[in-house]
């Protein structure tokens, strides 16, 4: 319940005139008091009507009250704020208590509601004495109903009153029956015109009802008060309609964006990943931030983070299109600068002013190198094992969608134990700080966090992401935030075996011998039979179509991975061989014996790979 107090206006009768009440300053704008009806003025000789000045003064007060009250209601953005605005505008200036009922659930747009429908008590506000801790003013309606559901039955008195749309006094026979349905039989209403039942009608249907009540010692409602109640109900209902539609749109946009973000991150060899996505504050509309981690041939991984400019459902939809395009381009194993070039062309095809920033990086755990290209995005930060954090010097480039610009890639060292942090500008830029100040604060935050774990250990990735988000202040939620952290473990040279094989008949036999020696060196002889069989089948298929030397690479990590590359672009397809066929069973064996396998097309050919568990 909200505590209210009334104030006296010059030339007006105070609404609460008790000796023990004290006035207190209010922070909000209070609507002008609607004067309670006074005893009929003494008519002039030969005239039975009130003086014109008194009538004009009363009508002016009502207009000022309605204007101030509707402004307060209109200030609300969500449903609760609008209902609260109605309650605070009405109590105690217009009424001593108000009960607001809304449909449960509230229909949205053209959605067809259920019949019969239910009303739920959304809020109850009552006038309280100004003294702290004082009892509520007796309205002879004890007890006020607790939040509950009320079924509005077709043909009932309540349904008829709501269908009439116009507010009615509570002393009529139909209104009394309707109020008893709404408030319950056990609740006694004050006698006379001290209750108004006002239907709340939105653009298409009645969405609720408001009940205004006055205490016995206060003058009863008069005919003009029905017009005031109608104005309050109309503005409230229209505001609720807009709030519900806005809430549904925001929900759909948020769900759209979340469903287009990865459900989980892959677990590529030689790198650990963690991510965070934080939507903007409720007062801001959904944006187009995204992140991604895409496994590439050769145990590499592409790290992507981007931000579509603008805040709308359109931004979220464009984000999904650009993310899908980036995944497709990554599957072609194009260099980072080429990926950004094609994303730029795609953004221009989507329409004018479809702009976004993006950072695309490819990490190779074998060479311990990372290649990065940037399209107008904030630069990444590399946290070294010793605790030093540096902002990487990457050419900034132009945003995607500008068109006619070249993108430049740089290749940098990615030492084992280092952590790369990719982020969107919502993390470092706000109304309280510019982007470069935020980047410097982020760098200092990462360095301080790393100092806590000591020079020989890296902070846990998940904890590091949480600590980074803790730097956000109350004014830093104007935009979405996407965060992607990559911990580089790499693959030691001793765990890599790499050969070139000429495309000739002897290649499969040589591949078997080389694989057997590597397994013996790694103490994995128990895998020799399976590895030799699978390597022989894959190399045989590669030699059949290759014109240039075939590559064979074995990687030992938590699994044994074999990769065979050739210059033929056709991807192998598993098929069921007939009993009379002499071939066609190679991929069938790979599928049965390997834990996982796959084939990836490259710009210069393809790579076929398979993995075997190193431990039973």
Coordinates of C-alpha atoms in Angstrom, one line a residue:
X1 CA 0.0 0.0 0.0
X2 CA 1.1 3.5 -0.8
X3 CA 1.1 6.2 1.8
X4 CA -0.5 9.4 0.8
X5 CA -1.5 12.7 2.3
X6 CA -3.6 15.6 1.1
X7 CA -2.7 19.2 1.1
X8 CA -4.9 22.3 1.3
X9 CA -5.1 24.6 -1.6
X10 CA -5.9 28.3 -1.2
X11 CA -9.6 28.8 -1.4
X12 CA -10.4 25.0 -1.3
X13 CA -11.7 22.8 1.4
X14 CA -9.0 20.3 2.5
X15 CA -9.8 16.6 1.8
X16 CA -8.6 15.4 5.2
X17 CA -9.3 17.9 7.9
X18 CA -8.2 16.3 11.2
X19 CA -6.4 18.1 14.0
X20 CA -3.7 15.5 14.4
X21 CA -2.6 15.4 10.7
X22 CA 0.6 17.0 9.6
X23 CA 1.6 17.9 6.1
X24 CA 4.8 16.6 4.6
X25 CA 6.5 17.7 1.4
X26 CA 6.0 15.3 -1.6
X27 CA 8.6 14.6 -4.2
X28 CA 6.1 13.9 -7.0
X29 CA 3.8 16.3 -8.8
X30 CA 0.4 16.1 -7.1
X31 CA -2.7 16.6 -9.2
X32 CA -4.8 19.5 -8.0
X33 CA -7.5 18.5 -5.6
X34 CA -11.0 17.9 -6.9
X35 CA -13.2 19.9 -4.6
X36 CA -15.8 17.9 -2.8
X37 CA -19.4 19.0 -3.4
X38 CA -20.5 21.7 -1.0
X39 CA -24.0 22.6 0.2
X40 CA -26.1 24.1 -2.5
X41 CA -25.5 27.9 -2.7
X42 CA -28.3 30.2 -1.8
X43 CA -30.1 31.1 -5.1
X44 CA -30.3 34.7 -6.1
X45 CA -33.7 36.3 -6.3
X46 CA -35.6 34.8 -9.1
X47 CA -32.8 32.4 -10.0
X48 CA -32.6 28.8 -8.9
X49 CA -29.0 28.0 -10.3
X50 CA -25.6 28.4 -8.6
X51 CA -23.5 31.4 -9.3
X52 CA -21.6 31.2 -12.6
X53 CA -18.2 31.9 -10.9
X54 CA -18.6 28.9 -8.6
X55 CA -19.5 26.6 -11.4
X56 CA -16.6 27.7 -13.6
X57 CA -14.2 27.4 -10.6
X58 CA -15.3 23.8 -10.0
X59 CA -15.0 22.8 -13.7
X60 CA -11.5 24.4 -13.9
X61 CA -10.3 22.4 -10.9
X62 CA -11.5 19.2 -12.5
X63 CA -9.8 19.9 -15.8
X64 CA -6.5 20.7 -14.0
X65 CA -6.8 17.5 -12.0
X66 CA -7.5 15.3 -15.1
X67 CA -4.6 17.0 -16.9
X68 CA -2.1 16.3 -14.1
X69 CA -3.4 12.8 -13.5
X70 CA -3.2 11.7 -17.1
X71 CA 0.4 13.1 -17.3
X72 CA 1.3 11.0 -14.3
X73 CA -0.3 7.9 -15.8
X74 CA 1.5 8.5 -19.2
X75 CA 4.9 8.6 -17.5
X76 CA 4.7 4.9 -16.9
X77 CA 6.5 2.6 -19.3
X78 CA 5.6 -0.9 -18.0
X79 CA 2.3 -2.2 -16.7
X80 CA 3.1 -1.8 -13.0
X81 CA 4.2 1.8 -13.5
X82 CA 1.0 2.7 -15.3
X83 CA -1.2 1.1 -12.6
X84 CA 0.8 2.8 -9.9
X85 CA 0.4 6.1 -11.7
X86 CA -3.4 5.7 -11.7
X87 CA -3.4 4.9 -8.0
X88 CA -1.2 7.8 -6.9
X89 CA -3.0 10.2 -9.1
X90 CA -6.4 9.2 -7.6
X91 CA -5.6 8.7 -3.9
X92 CA -6.4 10.9 -2.0
X93 CA -7.2 13.7 -4.4
X94 CA -10.1 12.0 -6.1
X95 CA -10.8 8.9 -4.0
X96 CA -9.9 7.5 -0.7
X97 CA -9.2 4.0 -1.9
X98 CA -8.9 2.3 -5.4
X99 CA -8.8 -1.3 -6.5
X100 CA -7.5 -2.1 -9.9
X101 CA -8.4 -5.4 -11.6
X102 CA -6.9 -6.7 -14.8
X103 CA -7.5 -9.7 -17.1
X104 CA -5.5 -12.8 -16.3
X105 CA -3.8 -13.3 -18.6
X106 CA -3.8 -10.0 -20.4
X107 CA -4.5 -10.4 -24.2
X108 CA -1.9 -9.0 -26.6
X109 CA -2.8 -7.3 -29.9
X110 CA -5.3 -9.3 -31.9
X111 CA -5.0 -12.4 -29.6
X112 CA -8.4 -13.8 -28.9
X113 CA -9.0 -14.0 -25.2
X114 CA -10.6 -16.9 -23.3
X115 CA -14.3 -16.7 -22.5
X116 CA -15.4 -16.5 -19.7
X117 CA -12.4 -14.5 -18.7
X118 CA -10.8 -13.9 -15.3
X119 CA -10.0 -10.7 -13.5
X120 CA -7.1 -10.6 -11.0
X121 CA -6.7 -7.8 -8.4
X122 CA -3.5 -6.1 -9.5
X123 CA -3.2 -3.3 -6.9
X124 CA -4.9 -1.8 -3.9
X125 CA -4.1 1.7 -2.7
X126 CA -5.7 3.5 0.4
X127 CA -5.4 6.8 2.1
X128 CA -3.4 6.7 5.3
X129 CA -3.0 9.3 8.1
X130 CA 0.0 11.5 7.9
X131 CA 1.4 10.4 11.2
X132 CA 3.9 7.5 10.9
X133 CA 2.5 4.2 12.1
X134 CA -1.1 5.5 12.2
X135 CA -4.0 3.2 11.4
X136 CA -5.7 3.3 8.0
X137 CA -8.8 5.5 7.7
X138 CA -11.9 3.4 8.2
X139 CA -13.8 3.1 4.8
X140 CA -16.4 0.6 6.1
X141 CA -15.1 -1.8 3.6
X142 CA -13.0 -4.0 5.9
X143 CA -11.3 -6.2 5.0
X144 CA -10.1 -5.1 1.6
X145 CA -9.9 -8.2 -0.6
X146 CA -6.6 -9.9 -1.0
X147 CA -5.2 -10.5 -4.5
X148 CA -7.6 -13.0 -6.0
X149 CA -9.2 -14.2 -9.2
X150 CA -12.8 -13.3 -10.2
X151 CA -14.5 -15.1 -13.0
X152 CA -16.5 -12.8 -15.3
X153 CA -19.4 -15.0 -16.5
X154 CA -21.3 -14.2 -19.7
X155 CA -24.7 -12.8 -19.0
X156 CA -23.7 -11.8 -15.4
X157 CA -24.2 -8.3 -13.9
X158 CA -20.4 -7.7 -13.9
X159 CA -20.1 -8.7 -17.6
X160 CA -23.0 -6.3 -18.5
X161 CA -21.4 -3.4 -16.7
X162 CA -18.0 -4.0 -18.3
X163 CA -19.6 -4.3 -21.7
X164 CA -21.3 -0.9 -21.2
X165 CA -17.7 0.7 -20.9
X166 CA -19.0 3.8 -19.1
X167 CA -18.3 4.2 -15.3
X168 CA -21.3 3.7 -13.1
X169 CA -22.2 4.6 -9.5
X170 CA -22.1 1.7 -7.0
X171 CA -25.6 2.5 -5.6
X172 CA -27.5 1.2 -8.6
X173 CA -28.9 -2.3 -8.4
X174 CA -26.9 -3.7 -11.3
X175 CA -23.7 -2.1 -10.1
X176 CA -24.2 -3.5 -6.6
X177 CA -24.5 -7.0 -8.0
X178 CA -21.5 -6.4 -10.2
X179 CA -19.4 -5.2 -7.3
X180 CA -20.5 -8.1 -5.2
X181 CA -19.2 -10.5 -7.9
X182 CA -16.0 -8.5 -8.2
X183 CA -15.3 -7.9 -4.5
X184 CA -17.0 -10.9 -2.9
X185 CA -20.3 -11.2 -0.9
X186 CA -18.6 -10.7 2.5
X187 CA -17.5 -7.1 1.7
X188 CA -19.9 -4.4 2.6
X189 CA -19.7 -1.2 0.5
X190 CA -20.4 2.3 1.9
X191 CA -24.0 3.6 1.3
X192 CA -24.8 6.2 -1.3
X193 CA -22.8 7.3 -4.2
X194 CA -19.4 6.5 -2.6
X195 CA -18.3 3.9 -5.1
X196 CA -17.6 4.1 -8.8
X197 CA -17.0 1.0 -11.0
X198 CA -15.1 2.1 -14.1
X199 CA -14.4 -0.5 -16.9
X200 CA -10.9 -0.3 -18.4
X201 CA -11.2 -0.6 -22.1
X202 CA -8.2 -0.9 -24.4
X203 CA -8.2 -0.5 -28.1
X204 CA -10.1 -3.7 -28.8
X205 CA -11.7 -5.0 -25.6
X206 CA -12.2 -4.5 -21.9
X207 CA -9.0 -5.4 -20.1
X208 CA -10.0 -4.8 -16.5
X209 CA -11.9 -2.6 -14.1
X210 CA -11.1 0.1 -11.4
X211 CA -13.2 0.6 -8.3
X212 CA -13.1 4.1 -6.6
X213 CA -14.3 4.4 -3.0
X214 CA -14.8 7.3 -0.6
X215 CA -15.2 7.2 3.1
X216 CA -18.5 8.1 4.8
X217 CA -17.5 11.5 6.2
X218 CA -16.3 12.7 2.8
X219 CA -18.8 14.1 0.3
X220 CA -20.2 11.5 -2.1
X221 CA -19.3 11.3 -5.8
X222 CA -21.4 13.5 -8.1
X223 CA -22.3 13.2 -11.7
X224 CA -19.2 15.1 -13.0
X225 CA -17.0 12.6 -11.2
X226 CA -18.1 9.9 -13.6
X227 CA -16.5 11.9 -16.4
X228 CA -13.3 12.2 -14.3
X229 CA -13.3 8.4 -13.7
X230 CA -13.9 7.8 -17.4
X231 CA -10.9 9.9 -18.3
X232 CA -8.7 8.1 -15.8
X233 CA -9.9 4.7 -16.9
X234 CA -9.4 5.5 -20.6
X235 CA -5.8 6.8 -20.3
X236 CA -4.9 3.9 -18.0
X237 CA -6.3 1.2 -20.3
X238 CA -4.6 2.7 -23.4
X239 CA -1.3 2.9 -21.5
X240 CA -1.7 -0.7 -20.4
X241 CA -2.4 -1.8 -24.0
X242 CA 0.8 -0.1 -25.2
X243 CA 2.8 -1.5 -22.3
X244 CA 1.7 -5.1 -23.0
X245 CA 2.4 -4.7 -26.7
X246 CA 5.8 -3.2 -26.0
X247 CA 6.6 -6.0 -23.5
X248 CA 5.7 -8.6 -26.0
X249 CA 7.8 -7.0 -28.7
X250 CA 10.8 -6.7 -26.3
X251 CA 10.3 -10.3 -25.2
X252 CA 10.2 -11.6 -28.8
X253 CA 13.3 -9.5 -29.8
X254 CA 15.2 -10.7 -26.8
X255 CA 14.3 -14.4 -27.5
X256 CA 15.1 -13.9 -31.1
X257 CA 18.6 -12.6 -30.2
X258 CA 19.2 -15.3 -27.6
X259 CA 18.2 -18.1 -29.9
X260 CA 20.6 -16.9 -32.5
X261 CA 23.5 -17.0 -30.0
X262 CA 25.3 -20.3 -29.5
X263 CA 23.7 -22.6 -26.9
X264 CA 27.1 -23.9 -25.9
X265 CA 30.7 -23.4 -26.9
X266 CA 32.7 -26.1 -28.7
X267 CA 35.7 -27.7 -27.0
X268 CA 38.4 -27.4 -29.6
X269 CA 41.9 -28.9 -29.0
X270 CA 44.4 -26.6 -27.4
X271 CA 42.1 -23.8 -26.2
X272 CA 39.5 -23.3 -23.4
X273 CA 36.6 -21.0 -24.0
X274 CA 34.1 -19.1 -21.8
X275 CA 31.4 -16.5 -22.8
X276 CA 28.9 -14.1 -21.4
X277 CA 25.9 -12.3 -22.9
X278 CA 24.3 -9.5 -20.9
X279 CA 21.2 -7.7 -22.3
X280 CA 20.8 -4.0 -21.9
X281 CA 18.8 -2.4 -19.1
X282 CA 15.0 -2.7 -19.5
X283 CA 14.7 0.9 -20.6
X284 CA 16.9 0.1 -23.7
X285 CA 15.7 -1.9 -26.7
X286 CA 17.4 -5.1 -27.8
X287 CA 20.6 -4.8 -29.7
X288 CA 22.6 -7.0 -32.1
X289 CA 25.6 -8.2 -30.2
X290 CA 26.9 -11.7 -30.9
X291 CA 29.9 -14.0 -30.4
X292 CA 30.9 -17.3 -31.8
X293 CA 33.6 -20.0 -31.7
X294 CA 33.9 -22.1 -34.9
X295 CA 36.2 -25.2 -35.1
X296 CA 38.4 -25.1 -38.3
X297 CA 40.5 -27.8 -40.0
X298 CA 43.9 -28.4 -38.5
X299 CA 42.6 -28.1 -34.9
X300 CA 42.3 -24.4 -35.4
X301 CA 39.4 -22.3 -34.1
X302 CA 37.8 -19.1 -35.3
X303 CA 36.9 -16.6 -32.6
X304 CA 34.2 -14.0 -33.6
X305 CA 32.5 -11.1 -31.8
X306 CA 30.3 -8.5 -33.5
X307 CA 27.8 -5.7 -32.9
X308 CA 25.1 -4.6 -35.3
X309 CA 24.5 -0.9 -34.9
X310 CA 21.1 0.1 -33.6
X311 CA 18.6 -1.3 -31.1
X312 CA 15.5 -3.0 -32.6
X313 CA 14.2 -6.3 -33.7
X314 CA 15.7 -5.4 -37.1
X315 CA 19.2 -5.3 -35.5
X316 CA 18.7 -8.7 -33.9
X317 CA 17.6 -10.1 -37.3
X318 CA 20.6 -8.7 -39.1
X319 CA 22.8 -10.1 -36.4
X320 CA 21.5 -13.5 -37.1
X321 CA 22.1 -13.2 -40.8
X322 CA 25.6 -11.9 -40.4
X323 CA 26.4 -14.7 -37.8
X324 CA 25.2 -17.3 -40.2
X325 CA 27.2 -15.8 -43.0
X326 CA 30.3 -15.8 -40.8
X327 CA 29.9 -19.4 -40.0
X328 CA 29.5 -20.3 -43.7
X329 CA 32.6 -18.3 -44.6
X330 CA 34.6 -19.9 -41.7
X331 CA 33.7 -23.3 -43.1
X332 CA 35.4 -22.3 -46.4
X333 CA 38.6 -21.7 -44.3
X334 CA 39.1 -18.2 -45.8
X335 CA 41.6 -15.8 -44.2
X336 CA 40.2 -13.4 -41.6
X337 CA 40.4 -10.3 -43.9
X338 CA 38.6 -12.2 -46.6
X339 CA 35.8 -13.2 -44.2
X340 CA 35.3 -9.5 -43.3
X341 CA 35.3 -8.5 -46.9
X342 CA 32.5 -11.0 -47.7
X343 CA 30.6 -9.9 -44.6
X344 CA 30.8 -6.3 -45.8
X345 CA 29.3 -7.3 -49.2
X346 CA 26.6 -9.3 -47.4
X347 CA 25.7 -6.3 -45.2
X348 CA 25.3 -4.1 -48.3
X349 CA 23.0 -6.6 -50.0
X350 CA 20.8 -6.6 -46.9
X351 CA 20.1 -2.9 -47.5
X352 CA 21.3 0.6 -46.8
X353 CA 22.6 1.6 -43.4
X354 CA 23.1 -2.1 -42.4
X355 CA 26.3 -1.6 -40.5
X356 CA 28.1 -3.6 -37.9
X357 CA 31.5 -3.9 -36.2
X358 CA 33.2 -7.2 -36.1
X359 CA 36.5 -8.8 -35.0
X360 CA 37.5 -12.2 -36.5
X361 CA 40.5 -14.1 -35.2
X362 CA 41.9 -17.6 -36.0
X363 CA 44.0 -19.4 -33.4
X364 CA 46.4 -22.2 -34.4
X365 CA 47.3 -24.3 -31.4
X366 CA 50.1 -26.0 -33.2
X367 CA 52.0 -22.9 -34.3
X368 CA 50.9 -20.9 -31.2
X369 CA 49.9 -18.0 -33.4
X370 CA 46.8 -16.0 -33.9
X371 CA 45.6 -14.1 -37.0
X372 CA 43.3 -11.2 -36.4
X373 CA 41.3 -8.8 -38.7
X374 CA 39.2 -6.0 -37.4
X375 CA 36.2 -4.1 -38.8
X376 CA 35.7 -1.0 -36.6
X377 CA 35.5 -3.1 -33.4
X378 CA 37.2 -2.3 -30.0
X379 CA 40.6 -4.0 -30.0
X380 CA 41.1 -7.3 -28.0
X381 CA 43.1 -7.5 -24.8
X382 CA 45.7 -10.3 -24.3
X383 CA 46.4 -11.3 -20.7
X384 CA 49.8 -12.9 -20.4
X385 CA 50.6 -15.7 -17.9
X386 CA 52.7 -13.3 -15.8
X387 CA 49.8 -10.9 -15.2
X388 CA 50.6 -8.3 -17.9
X389 CA 47.6 -7.2 -19.9
X390 CA 48.0 -5.5 -23.2
X391 CA 45.7 -4.0 -25.7
X392 CA 46.6 -5.6 -29.0
X393 CA 47.5 -3.3 -31.9
X394 CA 45.2 -4.4 -34.6
X395 CA 44.4 -2.1 -37.6
X396 CA 40.9 -0.8 -36.7
X397 CA 39.4 -0.9 -40.2
X398 CA 36.0 0.4 -41.2
X399 CA 32.7 -1.1 -40.0
X400 CA 31.0 -3.8 -42.0
X401 CA 28.5 -2.3 -44.5
X402 CA 30.5 0.8 -45.4
X403 CA 31.7 -0.8 -48.7
X404 CA 34.7 -0.2 -50.8
X405 CA 37.3 -0.7 -48.1
X406 CA 40.1 -3.2 -47.5
X407 CA 40.6 -5.1 -44.3
X408 CA 44.0 -5.9 -43.0
X409 CA 45.0 -8.9 -40.9
X410 CA 47.9 -9.2 -38.4
X411 CA 49.6 -12.4 -37.1
X412 CA 50.7 -12.3 -33.5
X413 CA 52.2 -14.7 -30.9
X414 CA 49.7 -16.6 -28.7
X415 CA 51.8 -18.1 -26.0
X416 CA 50.6 -21.0 -23.9
X417 CA 48.7 -19.8 -20.7
X418 CA 47.7 -16.4 -22.2
X419 CA 44.1 -15.3 -22.4
X420 CA 42.5 -13.4 -25.2
X421 CA 39.4 -11.3 -24.4
X422 CA 37.0 -10.2 -27.1
X423 CA 34.1 -8.0 -26.2
X424 CA 31.5 -5.5 -27.6
X425 CA 31.5 -1.8 -26.8
X426 CA 28.7 -2.1 -24.3
X427 CA 31.4 -3.3 -21.8
X428 CA 33.7 -0.3 -22.1
X429 CA 31.5 2.6 -23.3
X430 CA 28.6 4.3 -21.5
X431 CA 27.2 7.8 -20.7
X432 CA 29.8 8.1 -18.0
X433 CA 32.9 7.2 -19.9
X434 CA 34.3 7.2 -23.4
X435 CA 35.4 4.0 -25.1
X436 CA 39.1 4.4 -24.6
X437 CA 38.8 5.2 -21.0
X438 CA 36.7 2.0 -20.6
X439 CA 39.3 -0.1 -22.5
X440 CA 42.0 1.2 -20.2
X441 CA 39.9 0.4 -17.1
X442 CA 39.2 -3.1 -18.5
X443 CA 42.9 -3.7 -19.0
X444 CA 43.7 -2.6 -15.5
X445 CA 40.9 -4.8 -14.2
X446 CA 42.3 -7.9 -16.0
X447 CA 45.8 -7.2 -14.7
X448 CA 44.6 -6.8 -11.1
X449 CA 42.6 -10.1 -11.3
X450 CA 45.7 -11.9 -12.7
X451 CA 47.8 -10.7 -9.8
X452 CA 45.5 -12.5 -7.4
X453 CA 46.4 -15.9 -8.8
X454 CA 50.1 -15.4 -8.9
X455 CA 52.7 -15.1 -11.7
X456 CA 52.7 -18.9 -12.5
X457 CA 48.9 -19.5 -12.8
X458 CA 46.2 -18.1 -15.0
X459 CA 42.8 -17.0 -13.4
X460 CA 39.9 -19.4 -14.0
X461 CA 38.1 -18.4 -17.2
X462 CA 34.6 -18.4 -15.7
X463 CA 35.6 -16.4 -12.7
X464 CA 37.5 -14.0 -14.9
X465 CA 34.4 -13.3 -17.0
X466 CA 32.3 -12.7 -13.9
X467 CA 35.0 -10.3 -12.5
X468 CA 35.0 -8.4 -15.8
X469 CA 31.3 -7.9 -15.6
X470 CA 31.5 -6.7 -12.0
X471 CA 33.3 -3.5 -13.3
X472 CA 30.0 -2.3 -14.7
X473 CA 28.4 0.6 -12.9
X474 CA 24.8 1.7 -12.7
X475 CA 25.1 3.9 -15.8
X476 CA 26.8 1.2 -17.9
X477 CA 23.8 -0.8 -19.1
X478 CA 22.8 1.3 -22.1
X479 CA 23.9 -1.4 -24.6
X480 CA 24.1 -5.2 -24.8
X481 CA 27.3 -6.9 -23.8
X482 CA 28.9 -9.9 -25.5
X483 CA 32.1 -11.3 -24.0
X484 CA 34.3 -14.2 -25.3
X485 CA 37.4 -15.3 -23.5
X486 CA 39.9 -17.9 -24.9
X487 CA 42.7 -19.5 -22.8
X488 CA 45.5 -20.7 -25.1
X489 CA 46.9 -24.0 -24.1
X490 CA 48.4 -24.9 -27.5
X491 CA 49.7 -28.3 -28.6
X492 CA 53.4 -29.1 -27.8
X493 CA 55.6 -29.9 -30.9
X494 CA 56.4 -33.3 -29.4
X495 CA 52.7 -34.1 -29.7
X496 CA 52.6 -33.4 -33.4
X497 CA 53.7 -35.6 -36.3
X498 CA 53.5 -34.2 -39.9
X499 CA 54.4 -35.7 -43.3
X500 CA 54.0 -35.1 -47.0
X501 CA 53.1 -38.1 -49.2
X502 CA 53.4 -38.2 -53.0
X503 CA 50.1 -39.2 -54.7
X504 CA 51.2 -42.7 -55.7
X505 CA 50.3 -46.3 -55.1
X506 CA 53.0 -46.7 -52.3
X507 CA 51.5 -43.8 -50.3
X508 CA 49.1 -45.9 -48.2
X509 CA 51.8 -48.3 -47.1
X510 CA 54.2 -45.5 -46.2
X511 CA 51.4 -43.8 -44.2
X512 CA 50.8 -47.0 -42.2
X513 CA 54.5 -47.2 -41.3
X514 CA 54.8 -43.6 -40.3
X515 CA 51.7 -43.8 -38.1
X516 CA 53.0 -47.0 -36.4
X517 CA 56.3 -45.3 -35.5
X518 CA 54.6 -42.2 -34.1
X519 CA 52.3 -44.3 -32.0
X520 CA 55.3 -46.3 -30.7
X521 CA 57.0 -43.0 -29.7
X522 CA 53.9 -41.9 -27.8
X523 CA 53.3 -45.3 -26.1
X524 CA 50.1 -45.8 -28.0
X525 CA 50.8 -49.1 -29.6
X526 CA 47.4 -50.5 -28.6
X527 CA 45.9 -48.2 -31.2
X528 CA 48.2 -49.3 -34.0
X529 CA 45.8 -51.8 -35.7
X530 CA 42.9 -49.3 -35.8
X531 CA 45.0 -46.3 -36.8
X532 CA 46.8 -48.2 -39.6
X533 CA 43.5 -49.4 -41.0
X534 CA 41.8 -46.1 -41.0
X535 CA 44.9 -44.1 -42.2
X536 CA 45.3 -46.6 -45.1
X537 CA 41.6 -46.1 -46.1
X538 CA 41.6 -42.3 -46.0
X539 CA 45.0 -41.9 -47.7
X540 CA 44.0 -44.4 -50.4
X541 CA 40.9 -42.2 -51.1
X542 CA 43.0 -39.0 -51.2
X543 CA 45.6 -40.4 -53.5
X544 CA 43.0 -41.6 -56.0
X545 CA 42.0 -37.9 -56.8
X546 CA 44.9 -35.8 -55.7
X547 CA 47.4 -34.2 -58.1
X548 CA 49.7 -32.7 -55.5
X549 CA 51.3 -34.2 -52.4
X550 CA 49.0 -35.4 -49.7
X551 CA 49.5 -34.2 -46.1
X552 CA 49.2 -36.5 -43.1
X553 CA 49.2 -35.2 -39.6
X554 CA 48.8 -36.9 -36.2
X555 CA 48.0 -34.9 -33.1
X556 CA 48.1 -36.3 -29.6
X557 CA 46.0 -34.5 -26.9
X558 CA 43.3 -36.0 -24.8
X559 CA 42.4 -37.9 -28.1
X560 CA 44.4 -39.0 -31.1
X561 CA 43.5 -37.0 -34.1
X562 CA 44.5 -37.9 -37.7
X563 CA 44.1 -35.4 -40.5
X564 CA 44.6 -36.1 -44.2
X565 CA 44.6 -33.2 -46.7
X566 CA 44.6 -33.2 -50.5
X567 CA 43.9 -30.7 -53.3
X568 CA 40.6 -32.4 -54.5
X569 CA 37.6 -30.3 -53.5
X570 CA 35.0 -33.1 -53.6
X571 CA 34.0 -34.2 -50.1
X572 CA 33.7 -37.9 -49.5
X573 CA 30.3 -39.3 -48.8
X574 CA 29.5 -42.5 -46.9
X575 CA 27.4 -45.0 -48.8
X576 CA 26.3 -48.6 -48.3
X577 CA 28.3 -50.9 -50.6
X578 CA 26.6 -53.9 -52.2
X579 CA 27.9 -57.4 -51.6
X580 CA 29.4 -57.5 -55.1
X581 CA 31.2 -54.2 -54.8
X582 CA 35.0 -54.3 -54.5
X583 CA 35.2 -50.9 -52.9
X584 CA 33.2 -48.2 -51.1
X585 CA 33.7 -49.6 -47.6
X586 CA 36.4 -47.2 -46.4
X587 CA 34.3 -44.5 -44.8
X588 CA 32.0 -47.2 -43.4
X589 CA 35.0 -48.6 -41.5
X590 CA 36.0 -45.0 -40.4
X591 CA 32.5 -44.4 -39.1
X592 CA 32.4 -47.7 -37.2
X593 CA 35.9 -47.5 -35.6
X594 CA 36.5 -43.8 -35.0
X595 CA 35.0 -41.8 -32.2
X596 CA 34.3 -38.9 -34.5
X597 CA 35.1 -38.1 -38.1
X598 CA 34.4 -35.4 -40.7
X599 CA 35.5 -33.7 -43.8
X600 CA 36.0 -29.9 -44.4
X601 CA 36.4 -28.2 -47.8
X602 CA 39.3 -25.7 -48.0
X603 CA 40.1 -23.0 -50.5
X604 CA 42.8 -25.3 -51.9
X605 CA 41.1 -28.7 -51.4
X606 CA 39.8 -30.6 -48.4
X607 CA 40.8 -32.2 -45.1
X608 CA 39.4 -35.6 -43.9
X609 CA 39.9 -36.2 -40.2
X610 CA 39.0 -38.8 -37.5
X611 CA 39.6 -39.1 -33.8
X612 CA 40.2 -42.1 -31.5
X613 CA 40.1 -42.2 -27.8
X614 CA 43.6 -42.7 -26.2
X615 CA 42.2 -44.3 -23.1
X616 CA 39.6 -47.1 -22.9

